[in-house]
Amino acid sequence: MLTIENGPPGVVVIAGRLDSAQSPTAQSFLDRLQGAITLDCRGLEYISSAGLGVLLKTQKRLIASAGKLRLVGVNRHLRDIFQYSGFDQIFEIEPLE
Amino acid sequence: MGAATPIRDLSARDLEPILAVARDLAASFDLDTMLGEVASAAKQVLKADRVSVWLHDAATDELVLGSSSDLGSVRIPASMGLVGSCARHRRLINVPDCYADERFDPSVDRRTGYRTRCMLSLPLIDHKDELVGVIQVLNPASGVFDEDDEALATVLAAQCAVALQRARMMDAVIEGERMRQELEIARSVQLGTLPTTMPAVPGYDVYGRFEPAGLTGGDTFDLQVFDQGLLVVLGDATGHGMGPALTAAQMQAMLRMAFRLGADLDTTFTQVNNLLADMLPADRFICAFIGLLDPGAHRIRFHSGGHGPILVFRAATGDCEVHRPTSFPVAAMPLPALRTAATLEFAPGDILVLISDGVTEYRDSQGEEYGHARIHEVLRQHHGKPMAELADLLLESVQAFAGGAPQEDDVTAVLIKRESPRPPAASSFARSLDSLEAIFGFVGSMFASSGVDASLRQPVEFAVEELFTNMVKYGKASEAEVCLTLVRIPGGVEATLIDHDTEPFDITQVPDADVDLPIEQREPGGLGIHLVRRMVDSLEYEYREELRQTRITFRKVVKGPSNSGGATGDGHAHD
């Protein structure tokens, strides 16, 4: 299950599991955004490579128009995946306390 | 004892040595030096020919001439002679003619060859009013000791008593520290011989744990795979001080050496016993279980020299068998002949439990022993858990029982469990991303029912999703469902995905993604297999031509503390 919704201005809250089946939902939500966005990942339990693809596509699009995606509240499991995929170099990542 | 009487003509020459001795005594901590200083100061101040300092040995109620550490020193009962009388009555005794005094014991003169004429004896009493010893000043140049001499000697004696007592206490502290350091070294030798990682034994979950108590204790355990089988040892060397720790380490080394050289169990047990029996003092021995497990035959052969109880939890009935030692403790005496080794058979789920006396003898604050029944209860409740966890639960149960009473002895546990072969969990899934929810549900229920470490669930789900979605994406020609099998293996899980009616495509040959590219050159996709390789411990691909079947198998196990970084991490972006 995945939920993705607007939080405070400039913040999008994502929670649940961003797997291959849920990626299209996340992609269509993120496609509507512009500018500098903080993605609140505190409730994001799981991500697969399909989810990484969604984040990468969004980051490339936002950067092209001087925006960017920032990830906050990232759990240990997700951090490992971001690291092994080099995403820690293309995203600003703030770990979960 | 205060010098209330004013002393006639206390000259600067008299005062100087008294002040000097006060200064030196305050700075000196060494008993022998201090005894010498006391004697020479007294000689100088009282212009005497000779000074004897006797120390009181409270343990034996004797007076010891000179340093108590001197083995050749003169010792007399504290009631004997003038010196004894002085000690007993704690009063100064001035005897102008010793040989005319019936209390005088001439035996010391006879032993030393000295002729005592006139003698002043003073008790040495420290500030806690304890008798430290007696100082005797002999044969003054003036012929006899007068009242002024007595007053001077009293001042000096008070100084000396406090300083000597301090030096004696310091000696005891230094001796204690030296022993503590020796114990620490022995302890580290002992700890260094324990296995740091548990061996992997197919079909078995084996675990050993050692909880030292303070600095003394002689427990040991071993779990090592040799050609002859898995060596299983639990030992407890008796005695106090550094001996037991070193004895345990020695036995360990001998056993490993013997088995490495190919010796059999009976020969090894006999030889190690006889060698240690020759070497160790008569009152020292080791209670030890020494066994060899044949994991293929599910049988352990063992000798237990004095170690018991040997507990076996039987999974089929939930009962706990208690076996007794097979012979007297190791090293207690040479073995004339050895009985054949005892054997135990393991049925699926059975657990051999070896626990040092420290556990069964563990007492609560009321002095009640922990005993076997409580161990059995923990086993009955938790026998399905991994052995590392069971060991934790046993120790927690002991600690809860003890309720804060200090651990008096080493606590060591060795647990050997024959795994129950679990039917692998298997299920088939339609080749659609919509199956993922059901797949995750299947993985979750397998984890919940098998007791596989929960920390492995995320990486296993990740790898399954990536491999499954690959099959969905690249096997569009097939209509067949994908079969997923999960089975528990020691320390983790093995997953197999079987895809039918497919073309061969070896995913293990897919090159890694370049994760160092700048963002503008990176494209979504191509990360799945790259990440799977880093998340799992092994990844195998097999294609069965005749069935047109692809099988992909991966394993994921819990890492030891030394490499808890998770995945392999090679070729990582920061490297």
XYZ file of C-alpha atoms in Angstrom:
672
model
C 0.000 0.000 0.000
C 1.192 3.467 -0.790
C -0.115 6.906 0.060
C 1.244 10.118 -1.413
C -0.231 13.507 -0.645
C 0.557 17.187 -0.199
C 1.783 18.251 3.222
C 2.710 21.811 4.242
C 3.715 24.095 1.313
C 6.633 22.575 -0.597
C 6.325 19.228 1.193
C 4.949 15.951 -0.150
C 4.304 13.133 2.297
C 4.848 9.609 1.030
C 4.104 6.528 3.130
C 3.923 2.764 2.738
C 5.609 0.719 0.037
C 6.912 2.164 -3.201
C 7.151 -1.030 -5.252
C 6.687 -1.747 -8.971
C 2.927 -1.972 -8.600
C 2.643 1.367 -6.807
C 5.201 3.300 -8.845
C 2.746 4.579 -11.501
C 0.615 6.193 -8.755
C 3.637 7.930 -7.277
C 4.894 8.967 -10.709
C 1.667 10.621 -11.773
C 1.479 12.523 -8.471
C 5.087 13.735 -8.670
C 4.734 14.664 -12.360
C 2.446 17.532 -11.373
C 4.967 19.196 -9.070
C 7.332 22.075 -9.769
C 10.160 23.836 -7.925
C 11.917 22.737 -4.746
C 10.081 19.854 -3.132
C 10.790 18.110 0.149
C 9.666 14.489 0.110
C 8.823 13.428 3.648
C 9.814 9.731 3.734
C 9.297 9.092 7.440
C 6.444 6.737 6.662
C 8.089 5.140 3.612
C 8.912 1.554 4.591
C 10.105 0.059 1.364
C 11.355 0.996 -2.065
C 12.326 -1.128 -5.048
C 14.206 -0.195 -8.218
C 10.927 0.863 -9.833
C 10.504 3.402 -7.024
C 14.067 4.604 -7.581
C 13.170 5.157 -11.230
C 10.252 7.379 -10.188
C 12.494 9.487 -7.951
C 15.234 9.776 -10.573
C 12.822 10.812 -13.326
C 11.285 13.431 -11.035
C 14.678 14.777 -9.945
C 15.868 15.161 -13.554
C 12.706 16.997 -14.524
C 12.808 19.369 -11.538
C 16.513 20.167 -11.904
C 15.956 21.081 -15.579
C 13.643 23.865 -14.358
C 15.877 24.969 -11.437
C 13.980 22.963 -8.865
C 14.949 19.825 -6.945
C 13.695 16.984 -4.798
C 15.004 16.621 -1.260
C 14.422 13.428 0.753
C 13.954 13.620 4.509
C 13.256 10.997 7.191
C 14.896 8.163 5.236
C 15.112 4.834 7.110
C 18.137 2.554 7.276
C 16.922 0.045 4.686
C 16.186 2.814 2.190
C 19.498 4.509 2.885
C 21.378 1.297 1.996
C 19.523 1.126 -1.297
C 20.176 4.797 -2.065
C 23.827 4.258 -1.314
C 24.242 1.114 -3.437
C 22.529 2.866 -6.321
C 24.564 6.078 -6.082
C 21.399 8.068 -5.295
C 23.124 9.573 -2.281
C 25.121 11.610 -4.835
C 22.159 12.932 -6.751
C 19.750 13.570 -3.894
C 20.112 15.512 -0.721
C 19.135 12.868 1.857
C 18.363 13.486 5.474
C 18.195 10.295 7.513
C 15.476 9.384 9.964
C 16.501 10.438 13.478
C 52.102 7.122 74.749
C 52.553 10.884 74.270
C 55.862 12.368 75.363
C 54.444 14.561 78.107
C 57.631 14.678 80.096
C 59.880 17.508 78.973
C 63.209 16.182 77.859
C 66.287 17.637 79.520
C 68.668 19.013 76.959
C 67.173 18.159 73.612
C 69.983 19.413 71.463
C 69.836 20.222 67.810
C 71.874 17.101 67.284
C 69.158 15.008 68.955
C 66.325 16.705 67.170
C 67.793 16.509 63.708
C 67.683 12.726 63.350
C 64.138 12.660 64.734
C 62.972 15.208 62.179
C 64.913 13.448 59.451
C 63.272 10.162 60.257
C 59.863 11.863 60.269
C 60.611 13.259 56.824
C 61.946 10.005 55.412
C 59.202 7.909 56.889
C 56.561 10.162 55.361
C 58.047 9.774 51.897
C 58.888 6.100 51.978
C 56.458 3.342 51.120
C 58.778 0.394 51.023
C 58.682 -1.676 54.184
C 62.277 -2.907 54.076
C 63.664 0.598 53.536
C 61.494 1.890 56.309
C 62.621 -0.771 58.750
C 66.231 0.186 58.037
C 65.483 3.861 58.534
C 63.665 3.291 61.791
C 66.558 1.231 63.110
C 69.266 3.671 62.122
C 67.320 6.663 63.480
C 66.827 4.940 66.824
C 70.492 4.021 66.985
C 71.532 7.556 66.307
C 69.047 9.288 68.605
C 69.550 6.934 71.510
C 73.249 6.333 70.861
C 72.640 2.632 70.993
C 74.708 -0.204 69.621
C 71.902 -2.116 68.015
C 68.189 -1.803 67.251
C 65.736 -4.608 66.542
C 62.358 -3.930 65.012
C 59.788 -6.658 65.440
C 56.606 -6.638 63.434
C 53.461 -8.149 64.807
C 51.922 -10.783 62.522
C 48.279 -10.598 63.555
C 47.400 -13.725 61.587
C 49.644 -15.973 63.703
C 50.048 -13.677 66.748
C 53.778 -13.873 66.322
C 56.494 -11.265 66.381
C 58.771 -11.283 63.378
C 62.238 -9.802 63.485
C 62.933 -7.517 60.544
C 60.904 -7.659 57.365
C 58.015 -10.085 57.408
C 58.710 -10.970 53.791
C 62.081 -12.386 54.775
C 61.685 -16.141 54.915
C 64.754 -16.660 57.057
C 63.500 -14.208 59.640
C 63.217 -14.933 63.365
C 59.676 -15.543 64.536
C 58.560 -15.904 68.134
C 55.145 -16.192 69.771
C 53.894 -12.749 70.813
C 53.842 -13.858 74.437
C 57.482 -14.859 74.686
C 60.352 -12.994 76.254
C 60.728 -9.330 77.013
C 59.584 -8.436 73.533
C 56.431 -10.504 74.022
C 55.779 -8.946 77.383
C 56.144 -5.487 75.873
C 53.725 -6.395 73.073
C 51.179 -7.959 75.384
C 51.128 -5.165 77.950
C 51.759 -2.420 75.398
C 54.132 -0.765 77.787
C 57.701 0.434 77.653
C 60.117 -1.911 79.444
C 63.556 -0.719 80.422
C 65.838 -3.557 81.542
C 69.351 -2.522 82.602
C 70.618 -6.127 82.896
C 68.862 -8.558 80.623
C 70.422 -11.768 81.844
C 69.185 -10.917 85.344
C 65.595 -10.553 84.123
C 63.596 -13.781 84.007
C 61.448 -12.524 81.102
C 64.512 -12.229 78.884
C 64.736 -14.923 76.234
C 68.402 -15.567 75.482
C 67.575 -17.809 72.507
C 67.691 -14.866 70.092
C 71.194 -14.003 71.313
C 72.172 -17.608 70.844
C 70.820 -17.579 67.309
C 72.397 -14.265 66.347
C 75.606 -14.551 68.380
C 75.085 -11.138 69.932
C 75.319 -10.395 73.650
C 72.439 -8.253 74.902
C 73.291 -6.370 78.025
C 70.819 -3.590 78.487
C 67.554 -3.230 76.550
C 64.760 -0.709 76.064
C 61.588 -2.230 74.547
C 58.779 -0.041 73.246
C 55.469 -1.096 71.740
C 54.698 0.345 68.303
C 51.056 1.412 68.358
C 49.543 3.118 65.344
C 46.912 5.871 65.303
C 44.113 3.300 65.281
C 45.539 1.893 68.504
C 46.644 -1.290 66.779
C 49.843 -3.050 67.725
C 52.238 -2.811 64.796
C 55.233 -4.340 66.570
C 57.937 -3.722 69.084
C 61.143 -1.766 68.805
C 64.051 -2.814 70.987
C 67.063 -0.592 71.509
C 70.127 -2.419 72.827
C 73.312 -1.582 74.649
C 73.562 2.242 74.813
C 77.003 3.794 74.784
C 76.219 5.397 78.149
C 75.665 1.996 79.770
C 71.987 2.223 80.641
C 68.911 4.040 79.310
C 67.696 6.886 81.502
C 64.285 8.606 81.641
C 65.185 11.080 78.919
C 66.095 8.215 76.653
C 62.727 6.667 77.387
C 60.933 9.915 76.462
C 62.902 10.299 73.230
C 62.346 6.670 72.315
C 58.608 7.089 72.919
C 58.400 10.003 70.458
C 60.320 8.013 67.909
C 58.228 4.886 68.428
C 54.977 6.761 67.791
C 56.340 8.069 64.489
C 57.608 4.691 63.435
C 54.411 2.845 64.271
C 52.271 4.919 61.921
C 54.820 4.813 59.113
C 55.366 1.079 59.401
C 51.670 0.377 59.394
C 51.292 2.465 56.268
C 54.108 0.580 54.578
C 52.553 -2.755 55.479
C 49.217 -1.696 54.034
C 50.938 -0.438 50.907
C 52.680 -3.800 50.528
C 49.324 -5.532 50.740
C 47.854 -3.196 48.111
C 50.791 -3.787 45.767
C 50.528 -7.533 46.218
C 46.799 -7.366 45.537
C 47.368 -5.324 42.391
C 50.011 -7.739 41.139
C 47.609 -10.652 41.611
C 44.832 -8.750 39.880
C 47.065 -8.110 36.880
C 48.049 -11.764 36.702
C 44.398 -12.745 36.817
C 43.600 -10.327 34.044
C 46.290 -11.835 31.841
C 45.097 -15.367 32.597
C 41.559 -14.261 31.817
C 42.510 -12.824 28.471
C 44.374 -16.029 27.575
C 41.252 -18.000 28.465
C 38.905 -15.710 26.520
C 41.242 -15.758 23.544
C 40.735 -19.497 23.121
C 36.953 -19.311 22.776
C 35.461 -19.557 19.291
C 34.623 -16.129 17.897
C 32.192 -17.364 15.273
C 29.887 -20.339 15.388
C 30.642 -23.038 12.838
C 28.110 -23.752 10.099
C 26.955 -27.356 10.469
C 24.450 -28.517 7.872
C 21.125 -29.355 9.463
C 22.201 -28.024 12.861
C 21.978 -24.800 14.771
C 24.920 -24.689 17.182
C 25.710 -21.930 19.624
C 28.041 -21.372 22.560
C 28.196 -18.515 24.984
C 30.466 -17.555 27.863
C 29.622 -14.953 30.499
C 32.606 -14.409 32.780
C 32.045 -13.611 36.440
C 34.567 -11.176 37.846
C 38.185 -12.113 37.320
C 38.319 -15.698 38.471
C 36.648 -18.705 36.952
C 37.725 -21.507 34.688
C 34.907 -22.097 32.224
C 35.538 -22.806 28.593
C 33.648 -24.076 25.582
C 34.513 -25.068 22.059
C 32.655 -25.677 18.836
C 34.998 -26.585 15.987
C 34.577 -28.628 12.850
C 37.216 -31.337 12.323
C 37.379 -34.285 9.936
C 36.084 -36.451 12.792
C 32.984 -34.272 13.237
C 31.964 -31.238 15.234
C 33.944 -30.969 18.456
C 31.658 -29.949 21.299
C 33.317 -28.972 24.575
C 32.112 -27.429 27.770
C 34.525 -27.338 30.684
C 34.850 -25.870 34.137
C 38.276 -25.948 35.812
C 38.184 -25.869 39.598
C 40.091 -23.631 41.932
C 40.645 -19.956 42.483
C 43.089 -17.425 41.174
C 44.662 -17.567 37.753
C 45.053 -21.359 37.696
C 41.601 -22.382 36.450
C 41.567 -19.907 33.580
C 44.924 -21.168 32.324
C 44.011 -24.822 32.868
C 40.852 -24.336 30.808
C 42.910 -22.736 28.037
C 45.435 -25.580 28.162
C 42.803 -28.290 27.884
C 41.227 -26.426 24.978
C 44.549 -26.218 23.134
C 45.329 -29.900 23.723
C 41.936 -31.020 22.452
C 42.155 -28.935 19.301
C 45.665 -30.159 18.611
C 44.721 -33.817 19.084
C 41.677 -33.634 16.824
C 43.525 -31.629 14.210
C 46.103 -34.415 14.126
C 43.309 -36.881 13.452
C 43.080 -38.578 16.854
C 39.833 -40.280 17.805
C 37.613 -39.307 20.712
C 38.609 -42.094 23.131
C 42.360 -41.693 22.628
C 42.124 -37.939 22.928
C 40.054 -38.033 26.096
C 42.438 -40.538 27.726
C 45.616 -38.729 26.682
C 44.428 -35.262 27.626
C 43.183 -36.572 30.964
C 46.463 -38.332 31.746
C 48.673 -35.433 30.686
C 46.672 -32.954 32.738
C 46.559 -35.362 35.699
C 50.370 -35.485 35.684
C 50.664 -31.760 35.368
C 48.059 -30.363 37.736
C 48.215 -30.371 41.535
C 46.130 -33.093 43.167
C 43.307 -30.777 44.182
C 42.793 -29.372 40.705
C 40.622 -30.877 37.991
C 38.253 -29.958 35.180
C 34.637 -30.975 34.815
C 34.350 -31.336 31.078
C 32.003 -32.612 28.413
C 33.967 -33.574 25.311
C 31.989 -34.874 22.366
C 32.085 -35.324 18.603
C 28.893 -34.794 16.644
C 28.407 -36.652 13.390
C 25.841 -34.373 11.738
C 25.201 -36.874 8.940
C 24.318 -39.707 11.328
C 22.686 -37.300 13.819
C 24.677 -38.827 16.642
C 27.022 -37.397 19.219
C 29.597 -39.584 20.994
C 30.947 -38.119 24.181
C 32.799 -38.520 27.422
C 31.759 -36.360 30.281
C 34.398 -36.179 32.959
C 32.428 -34.916 35.916
C 30.251 -32.556 33.896
C 26.562 -32.898 34.491
C 23.723 -32.482 34.090
C 23.664 -33.139 30.370
C 20.205 -32.111 29.243
C 18.499 -33.247 26.058
C 15.253 -31.645 25.017
C 13.169 -34.041 22.949
C 11.045 -32.120 20.469
C 8.660 -35.030 19.822
C 7.495 -35.253 23.442
C 8.542 -31.914 24.932
C 10.398 -33.867 27.633
C 13.842 -33.156 28.966
C 16.271 -36.042 29.536
C 18.966 -35.653 32.131
C 22.183 -37.614 31.589
C 24.912 -38.067 34.124
C 28.676 -37.722 33.731
C 30.351 -40.800 32.248
C 33.461 -40.661 34.438
C 35.301 -38.719 37.111
C 36.530 -35.210 36.351
C 39.294 -34.703 33.823
C 42.788 -34.632 35.387
C 41.554 -35.946 38.731
C 43.700 -39.073 38.181
C 45.141 -41.036 35.279
C 42.601 -43.225 33.481
C 43.552 -46.905 33.695
C 40.912 -47.947 31.174
C 38.243 -45.998 29.421
C 34.639 -46.994 29.100
C 33.293 -46.693 25.604
C 31.928 -43.282 24.817
C 28.276 -42.582 25.502
C 26.095 -41.691 22.530
C 23.031 -39.589 22.006
C 20.864 -39.609 18.911
C 19.255 -36.447 17.621
C 15.747 -36.580 16.218
C 14.546 -33.503 14.321
C 14.112 -30.551 16.688
C 16.061 -32.143 19.571
C 18.410 -29.898 21.533
C 21.475 -30.880 23.542
C 21.922 -28.374 26.362
C 25.230 -28.103 28.180
C 25.275 -25.533 30.907
C 28.017 -24.825 33.389
C 27.416 -25.335 37.094
C 27.236 -21.574 37.230
C 23.676 -21.743 35.946
C 22.165 -24.623 37.858
C 23.917 -23.448 41.004
C 22.883 -19.852 40.484
C 21.101 -18.668 43.599
C 18.536 -15.994 44.187
C 18.750 -13.571 47.092
C 17.075 -16.183 49.342
C 19.744 -18.717 48.440
C 17.520 -20.971 46.345
C 19.203 -22.694 43.366
C 18.074 -22.101 39.799
C 18.036 -25.828 39.040
C 17.013 -27.909 36.007
C 13.274 -27.420 36.111
C 13.571 -23.791 35.108
C 15.889 -24.648 32.207
C 13.343 -27.192 31.046
C 10.594 -24.605 31.209
C 12.562 -22.169 29.023
C 13.285 -24.989 26.561
C 9.650 -26.038 26.372
C 8.528 -22.507 25.636
C 11.271 -21.432 23.272
C 12.727 -24.524 21.593
C 11.562 -23.274 18.199
C 13.751 -20.178 18.388
C 17.280 -19.897 17.005
C 19.869 -21.143 19.530
C 21.505 -17.729 19.918
C 18.132 -16.400 21.000
C 17.475 -19.391 23.242
C 20.807 -18.764 24.982
C 19.745 -15.154 25.603
C 16.418 -16.341 26.991
C 18.131 -18.852 29.288
C 20.442 -16.183 30.657
C 17.589 -13.703 31.001
C 15.624 -16.311 32.907
C 18.605 -16.908 35.201
C 19.024 -13.192 35.800
C 15.338 -12.694 36.446
C 15.496 -15.582 38.912
C 18.571 -14.185 40.647
C 16.824 -10.846 40.999
C 20.015 -8.840 41.137
C 22.087 -11.294 43.193
C 25.635 -11.099 41.840
C 26.832 -13.802 39.430
C 29.253 -15.854 41.511
C 30.671 -18.106 38.855
C 31.246 -18.116 35.120
C 28.138 -18.958 33.147
C 28.648 -20.942 29.960
C 26.098 -22.542 27.696
C 26.459 -24.707 24.606
C 23.339 -25.495 22.610
C 23.220 -28.035 19.779
C 19.975 -28.333 17.894
C 19.090 -30.594 15.025
C 16.914 -28.459 12.809
C 13.471 -29.714 11.962
C 13.277 -29.996 8.220
C 10.472 -27.636 7.411
C 8.517 -28.217 4.246
C 9.534 -25.294 2.082
C 6.875 -22.667 1.719
C 5.920 -22.570 -1.967
C 3.357 -20.655 -3.928
C 2.719 -19.644 -7.517
C 1.868 -16.195 -8.733
C 0.363 -14.836 -11.944
C 2.933 -12.932 -13.980
C 1.630 -9.465 -13.292
C 2.774 -6.630 -11.095
C -0.588 -6.955 -9.395
C 0.748 -10.176 -7.812
C 3.268 -8.231 -5.744
C 0.901 -7.655 -2.866
C 0.227 -11.378 -2.592
C 3.957 -12.110 -2.902
C 4.803 -9.777 -0.019
C 2.029 -11.370 2.021
C 3.519 -14.807 1.319
C 7.033 -13.685 2.331
C 5.652 -12.072 5.484
C 3.798 -15.186 6.600
C 6.849 -17.389 5.912
C 8.963 -15.094 8.119
C 6.369 -15.103 10.856
C 5.976 -18.885 10.931
C 9.618 -19.932 10.511
C 11.323 -17.620 12.981
C 13.774 -16.309 10.357
C 15.411 -13.096 11.596
C 12.984 -10.265 10.843
C 15.782 -7.923 9.772
C 16.179 -10.035 6.615
C 12.631 -9.457 5.470
C 13.161 -6.143 3.635
C 16.162 -7.320 1.589
C 14.431 -10.635 0.789
C 11.293 -8.819 -0.349
C 13.449 -6.494 -2.405
C 15.291 -9.315 -4.155
C 12.081 -11.265 -4.774
C 10.372 -8.198 -6.248
C 13.266 -7.379 -8.560
C 13.637 -10.952 -9.793
C 9.888 -11.402 -10.181
C 9.361 -8.132 -12.062
C 12.231 -9.058 -14.365
C 10.460 -12.322 -15.161
C 7.228 -10.434 -15.822
C 8.937 -7.862 -18.056
C 11.168 -10.167 -20.075
C 8.994 -13.287 -20.270
C 5.969 -11.796 -21.951
C 5.638 -14.835 -24.209
C 4.890 -17.095 -21.255
C 1.481 -17.536 -19.691
C 2.713 -19.734 -16.857
C 2.705 -18.656 -13.239
C 5.984 -17.958 -11.437
C 6.678 -20.297 -8.525
C 8.341 -18.891 -5.400
C 9.830 -21.191 -2.772
C 11.203 -20.026 0.565
C 13.085 -22.269 2.962
C 14.803 -21.535 6.209
C 18.548 -22.223 6.274
C 20.952 -21.755 9.213
C 20.978 -18.057 10.003
C 18.622 -17.049 7.232
C 16.537 -17.969 4.238
C 16.905 -19.367 0.741
C 14.534 -18.246 -1.985
C 13.979 -19.862 -5.380
C 11.962 -18.389 -8.217
C 10.996 -20.766 -11.024
C 9.836 -19.347 -14.317
C 8.382 -21.719 -16.929
C 8.357 -21.563 -20.700
C 11.153 -19.029 -20.971
C 14.242 -18.306 -23.042
C 17.618 -18.572 -21.291
C 18.851 -15.279 -19.867
C 21.544 -15.427 -17.224
C 20.920 -12.513 -14.918
C 24.178 -13.180 -13.063
C 25.999 -12.041 -16.224
C 24.272 -8.657 -16.337
C 26.932 -5.987 -15.783
C 26.639 -3.665 -12.810
C 25.067 -0.267 -13.374
C 27.423 2.712 -13.382
C 26.193 4.490 -10.277
C 28.839 7.215 -10.475
C 27.436 8.933 -13.547
C 26.256 12.518 -13.159
C 22.485 12.828 -12.926
C 22.010 14.099 -16.485
C 23.507 10.843 -17.823
C 21.520 8.554 -15.566
C 18.328 6.922 -16.795
C 15.668 5.137 -14.774
C 15.984 1.344 -14.888
C 18.899 -1.070 -14.925
C 19.390 -0.950 -11.165
C 17.391 -4.018 -10.126
C 20.012 -6.780 -10.528
C 22.798 -4.389 -9.492
C 21.037 -3.876 -6.169
C 19.998 -7.515 -5.699
C 23.663 -8.527 -5.890
C 24.391 -6.156 -3.012
C 21.433 -7.167 -0.922
C 21.833 -10.950 -0.907
C 24.646 -13.333 -0.004
C 24.521 -15.590 -3.041
C 22.725 -15.503 -6.368
C 22.549 -18.479 -8.724
C 21.005 -18.910 -12.137
C 20.093 -22.204 -13.752
C 18.327 -22.892 -17.025
C 16.796 -26.303 -17.716
C 16.714 -26.623 -21.459
C 14.382 -29.623 -21.621
C 11.785 -27.854 -19.451
C 12.480 -24.358 -20.796
C 12.645 -23.471 -17.128
C 14.597 -20.715 -15.389
C 15.497 -21.156 -11.729
C 16.985 -18.290 -9.778
C 18.071 -18.984 -6.210
C 19.400 -16.548 -3.652
C 20.341 -16.794 0.008
C 20.277 -14.157 2.673
C 21.706 -14.754 6.137
C 22.333 -12.658 9.199
C 25.823 -11.253 9.289
C 28.114 -11.525 12.299
C 28.938 -8.360 14.202
C 32.249 -7.986 12.355
C 30.634 -7.372 8.988
C 27.269 -6.003 9.890
C 27.351 -3.592 6.997
C 24.562 -5.517 5.285
C 25.317 -6.259 1.689
C 28.586 -6.844 -0.128
C 29.030 -3.203 -1.002
C 31.789 -3.808 -3.552
C 32.137 -1.294 -6.327
C 30.347 1.227 -4.220
C 30.192 4.797 -5.429
C 32.341 6.194 -2.635
C 35.130 3.653 -3.043
